[in-house]
Amino acid sequence: MTDAATTGGLDGRVPAEPLDGEDGLARASDGLIRHAFGLDRAAFEGLLTVVAAASKPATVEVVRRLDEGASLQAALGLSQSAIAHLYAQAFTAFNAGRYARAEELFRTLCILAGDNADHWLGYAVCLRLREAFGKARAACANALKLRPDWAVAHFHLLEIAMREEAFDDARSHFASLEGRTAELPDGMARELERFEIALQRRAPLPVSA
């Protein structure tokens, strides 16, 4: 992920202000982006104006940066430490069983810094827990695009397929994990053995060459 915010200002006249300083936008970013997700351009710009209490030029500058291809993290001027802090909050919420809050935070991380596979995987696990399997599968696929052939992501896709009783898909993901249990945490490795037994009872798994 990039850490540097774009410098300069609107038409070269208005300096770009980092938005994770004293104005506290870093602390408000999770709520801001959560509600901004899915809004059209005009609504997003308006919401930035209201929540950030920023001047109109500063708000338009954020949108300009997005138009130029900057990540939302860079466009808002959020530092890497702010993203790391948000990830720590998401992880802590998940471990405390506050899955709805963890999902909100992981979703925010995916929007702010969607080039990190860990963000997508955390979001996927939260979605799976509330049985939003389609969205969870899509989030896992995004993680794999960023980190191809990641065993942990394949495991979660296997788990989703088992929950949906999509056994052909499950066998495909199981095959991707064959001989790779060392790449999984102990708990996942044990669960993989249980999945193998369940799949064998449905139909024999193909024998490796």
Short mmCIF file of C-alpha atoms in Angstrom, two decimals:
data_model
loop_
_atom_site.label_atom_id
_atom_site.label_comp_id
_atom_site.label_asym_id
_atom_site.label_seq_id
_atom_site.Cartn_x
_atom_site.Cartn_y
_atom_site.Cartn_z
CA MET A 1 0.00 0.00 0.00
CA THR A 2 1.11 3.49 -0.69
CA ASP A 3 1.63 5.73 2.31
CA ALA A 4 2.30 9.04 0.66
CA ALA A 5 -0.55 11.46 0.14
CA THR A 6 -0.71 13.39 -3.07
CA THR A 7 0.68 16.90 -2.68
CA GLY A 8 -0.40 20.12 -4.33
CA GLY A 9 -3.79 21.72 -4.47
CA LEU A 10 -6.75 22.55 -6.65
CA ASP A 11 -5.37 24.15 -9.86
CA GLY A 12 -2.09 24.59 -7.98
CA ARG A 13 -3.54 27.28 -5.74
CA VAL A 14 -4.91 25.53 -2.64
CA PRO A 15 -2.42 23.42 -0.65
CA ALA A 16 -3.56 19.86 -0.02
CA GLU A 17 -4.02 19.34 3.71
CA PRO A 18 -3.35 15.92 5.26
CA LEU A 19 -6.68 14.72 6.58
CA ASP A 20 -5.40 12.63 9.49
CA GLY A 21 -4.13 15.52 11.57
CA GLU A 22 -5.78 17.74 14.13
CA ASP A 23 -9.10 17.79 12.32
CA GLY A 24 -9.54 14.17 13.40
CA LEU A 25 -10.61 12.73 10.05
CA ALA A 26 -8.58 9.57 10.68
CA ARG A 27 -10.71 8.88 13.75
CA ALA A 28 -13.90 9.50 11.78
CA SER A 29 -12.81 7.68 8.63
CA ASP A 30 -14.45 4.34 9.38
CA GLY A 31 -17.88 5.89 9.85
CA LEU A 32 -17.41 8.26 6.95
CA ILE A 33 -16.44 5.64 4.42
CA ARG A 34 -18.99 3.14 5.70
CA HIS A 35 -21.80 5.53 4.91
CA ALA A 36 -20.17 6.79 1.73
CA PHE A 37 -19.89 3.32 0.20
CA GLY A 38 -22.16 3.00 -2.78
CA LEU A 39 -23.06 6.68 -3.02
CA ASP A 40 -22.76 8.48 -6.33
CA ARG A 41 -20.08 11.09 -6.93
CA ALA A 42 -22.17 14.08 -5.88
CA ALA A 43 -23.37 12.41 -2.69
CA PHE A 44 -19.84 11.33 -1.80
CA GLU A 45 -18.53 14.86 -2.27
CA GLY A 46 -21.38 16.27 -0.19
CA LEU A 47 -20.81 13.80 2.61
CA LEU A 48 -17.13 14.64 2.72
CA THR A 49 -18.05 18.30 3.06
CA VAL A 50 -20.41 17.69 5.96
CA VAL A 51 -18.44 15.11 7.92
CA ALA A 52 -14.98 16.54 7.38
CA ALA A 53 -16.14 20.11 7.96
CA ALA A 54 -13.69 20.89 5.21
CA SER A 55 -13.72 23.82 2.81
CA LYS A 56 -15.22 23.18 -0.60
CA PRO A 57 -11.84 23.40 -2.38
CA ALA A 58 -10.33 20.81 -0.02
CA THR A 59 -13.29 18.47 -0.60
CA VAL A 60 -13.09 18.84 -4.37
CA GLU A 61 -9.35 18.16 -4.11
CA VAL A 62 -10.08 14.75 -2.58
CA VAL A 63 -12.44 13.91 -5.44
CA ARG A 64 -9.88 15.16 -7.98
CA ARG A 65 -7.27 12.82 -6.52
CA LEU A 66 -9.70 9.91 -6.84
CA ASP A 67 -10.37 10.86 -10.46
CA GLU A 68 -6.62 10.72 -11.09
CA GLY A 69 -6.50 7.15 -9.80
CA ALA A 70 -5.30 7.66 -6.25
CA SER A 71 -6.44 5.18 -3.63
CA LEU A 72 -8.98 6.50 -1.16
CA GLN A 73 -6.31 6.26 1.52
CA ALA A 74 -4.00 8.53 -0.46
CA ALA A 75 -6.82 10.85 -1.56
CA LEU A 76 -7.84 11.42 2.05
CA GLY A 77 -4.24 11.75 3.17
CA LEU A 78 -4.48 8.89 5.65
CA SER A 79 -1.13 7.62 6.86
CA GLN A 80 -0.09 3.97 6.95
CA SER A 81 -0.17 4.14 10.74
CA ALA A 82 -3.84 5.19 10.63
CA ILE A 83 -4.63 2.15 8.46
CA ALA A 84 -2.65 -0.13 10.76
CA HIS A 85 -4.54 1.26 13.76
CA LEU A 86 -7.86 0.61 12.05
CA TYR A 87 -6.78 -2.96 11.25
CA ALA A 88 -5.83 -3.50 14.88
CA GLN A 89 -9.28 -2.28 15.93
CA ALA A 90 -10.93 -4.69 13.48
CA PHE A 91 -8.81 -7.59 14.69
CA THR A 92 -9.53 -6.78 18.34
CA ALA A 93 -13.28 -6.52 17.69
CA PHE A 94 -13.27 -9.87 15.91
CA ASN A 95 -11.37 -11.64 18.69
CA ALA A 96 -13.80 -10.16 21.21
CA GLY A 97 -16.74 -11.66 19.31
CA ARG A 98 -17.98 -8.26 18.11
CA TYR A 99 -18.40 -9.54 14.59
CA ALA A 100 -20.72 -6.81 13.31
CA ARG A 101 -18.26 -4.13 14.39
CA ALA A 102 -15.35 -6.10 12.94
CA GLU A 103 -17.21 -6.40 9.65
CA GLU A 104 -17.76 -2.63 9.53
CA LEU A 105 -14.08 -1.99 10.15
CA PHE A 106 -12.82 -4.57 7.66
CA ARG A 107 -15.24 -3.20 5.07
CA THR A 108 -13.87 0.27 5.69
CA LEU A 109 -10.33 -1.05 5.29
CA CYS A 110 -11.26 -2.65 1.97
CA ILE A 111 -12.60 0.67 0.73
CA LEU A 112 -9.73 2.75 2.06
CA ALA A 113 -6.88 0.35 1.25
CA GLY A 114 -8.25 -2.34 -1.02
CA ASP A 115 -4.80 -3.41 -2.18
CA ASN A 116 -4.23 -5.43 0.99
CA ALA A 117 -5.32 -9.08 0.86
CA ASP A 118 -5.61 -9.30 4.66
CA HIS A 119 -8.34 -6.65 4.63
CA TRP A 120 -10.43 -8.60 2.13
CA LEU A 121 -9.95 -11.87 3.97
CA GLY A 122 -11.01 -10.35 7.29
CA TYR A 123 -14.10 -8.94 5.61
CA ALA A 124 -14.82 -12.32 4.01
CA VAL A 125 -14.67 -14.18 7.33
CA CYS A 126 -17.10 -11.72 8.92
CA LEU A 127 -19.48 -12.10 5.98
CA ARG A 128 -19.29 -15.88 6.20
CA LEU A 129 -20.14 -15.79 9.89
CA ARG A 130 -23.45 -14.10 9.12
CA GLU A 131 -23.98 -16.47 6.18
CA ALA A 132 -23.62 -13.83 3.46
CA PHE A 133 -21.90 -16.50 1.43
CA GLY A 134 -21.98 -14.83 -1.98
CA LYS A 135 -20.36 -11.65 -0.68
CA ALA A 136 -17.89 -13.68 1.37
CA ARG A 137 -16.88 -15.65 -1.71
CA ALA A 138 -16.35 -12.43 -3.68
CA ALA A 139 -14.23 -10.95 -0.88
CA CYS A 140 -12.08 -14.09 -0.77
CA ALA A 141 -11.67 -13.91 -4.55
CA ASN A 142 -10.39 -10.35 -4.17
CA ALA A 143 -7.88 -11.55 -1.58
CA LEU A 144 -6.65 -14.21 -4.01
CA LYS A 145 -6.27 -11.67 -6.80
CA LEU A 146 -3.92 -9.72 -4.55
CA ARG A 147 -2.17 -12.77 -3.12
CA PRO A 148 -2.50 -15.59 -5.67
CA ASP A 149 -2.72 -19.16 -4.42
CA TRP A 150 -2.92 -18.10 -0.76
CA ALA A 151 -3.70 -21.28 1.15
CA VAL A 152 -5.68 -19.52 3.88
CA ALA A 153 -7.96 -17.87 1.33
CA HIS A 154 -8.52 -21.22 -0.39
CA PHE A 155 -9.41 -22.72 2.98
CA HIS A 156 -12.07 -20.10 3.58
CA LEU A 157 -13.49 -20.65 0.07
CA LEU A 158 -13.58 -24.38 0.87
CA GLU A 159 -15.42 -23.64 4.10
CA ILE A 160 -17.96 -21.45 2.29
CA ALA A 161 -18.53 -24.16 -0.31
CA MET A 162 -19.06 -26.76 2.41
CA ARG A 163 -21.57 -24.52 4.17
CA GLU A 164 -23.44 -24.04 0.89
CA GLU A 165 -23.18 -27.77 0.12
CA ALA A 166 -21.52 -26.85 -3.18
CA PHE A 167 -19.43 -29.98 -3.11
CA ASP A 168 -17.91 -29.72 -6.59
CA ASP A 169 -16.53 -26.30 -5.67
CA ALA A 170 -15.43 -27.67 -2.32
CA ARG A 171 -13.45 -30.45 -3.99
CA SER A 172 -11.77 -27.91 -6.25
CA HIS A 173 -10.66 -25.80 -3.28
CA PHE A 174 -9.63 -28.91 -1.38
CA ALA A 175 -7.43 -29.92 -4.32
CA SER A 176 -5.77 -26.49 -4.15
CA LEU A 177 -4.80 -27.24 -0.56
CA GLU A 178 -3.51 -30.78 -1.07
CA GLY A 179 -0.10 -31.20 0.56
CA ARG A 180 -0.17 -27.65 1.95
CA THR A 181 -1.37 -28.12 5.50
CA ALA A 182 1.90 -26.64 6.77
CA GLU A 183 0.79 -23.32 5.27
CA LEU A 184 -2.34 -23.29 7.45
CA PRO A 185 -2.74 -22.49 11.15
CA ASP A 186 -3.20 -25.59 13.28
CA GLY A 187 -6.94 -25.07 13.71
CA MET A 188 -7.50 -24.80 9.96
CA ALA A 189 -5.32 -27.85 9.31
CA ARG A 190 -7.48 -29.90 11.70
CA GLU A 191 -10.66 -28.58 10.09
CA LEU A 192 -9.29 -29.49 6.67
CA GLU A 193 -9.09 -33.13 7.80
CA ARG A 194 -12.73 -32.96 8.87
CA PHE A 195 -13.72 -31.51 5.51
CA GLU A 196 -11.84 -34.28 3.72
CA ILE A 197 -13.82 -36.93 5.62
CA ALA A 198 -17.09 -35.14 4.86
CA LEU A 199 -16.27 -34.94 1.16
CA GLN A 200 -15.27 -38.61 1.03
CA ARG A 201 -18.64 -39.54 2.49
CA ARG A 202 -20.39 -37.56 -0.24
CA ALA A 203 -18.21 -39.11 -2.94
CA PRO A 204 -14.62 -40.32 -3.09
CA LEU A 205 -12.08 -37.58 -3.66
CA PRO A 206 -9.96 -38.03 -6.78
CA VAL A 207 -6.73 -39.92 -6.14
CA SER A 208 -3.61 -37.85 -6.68
CA ALA A 209 -1.30 -38.92 -9.47
#
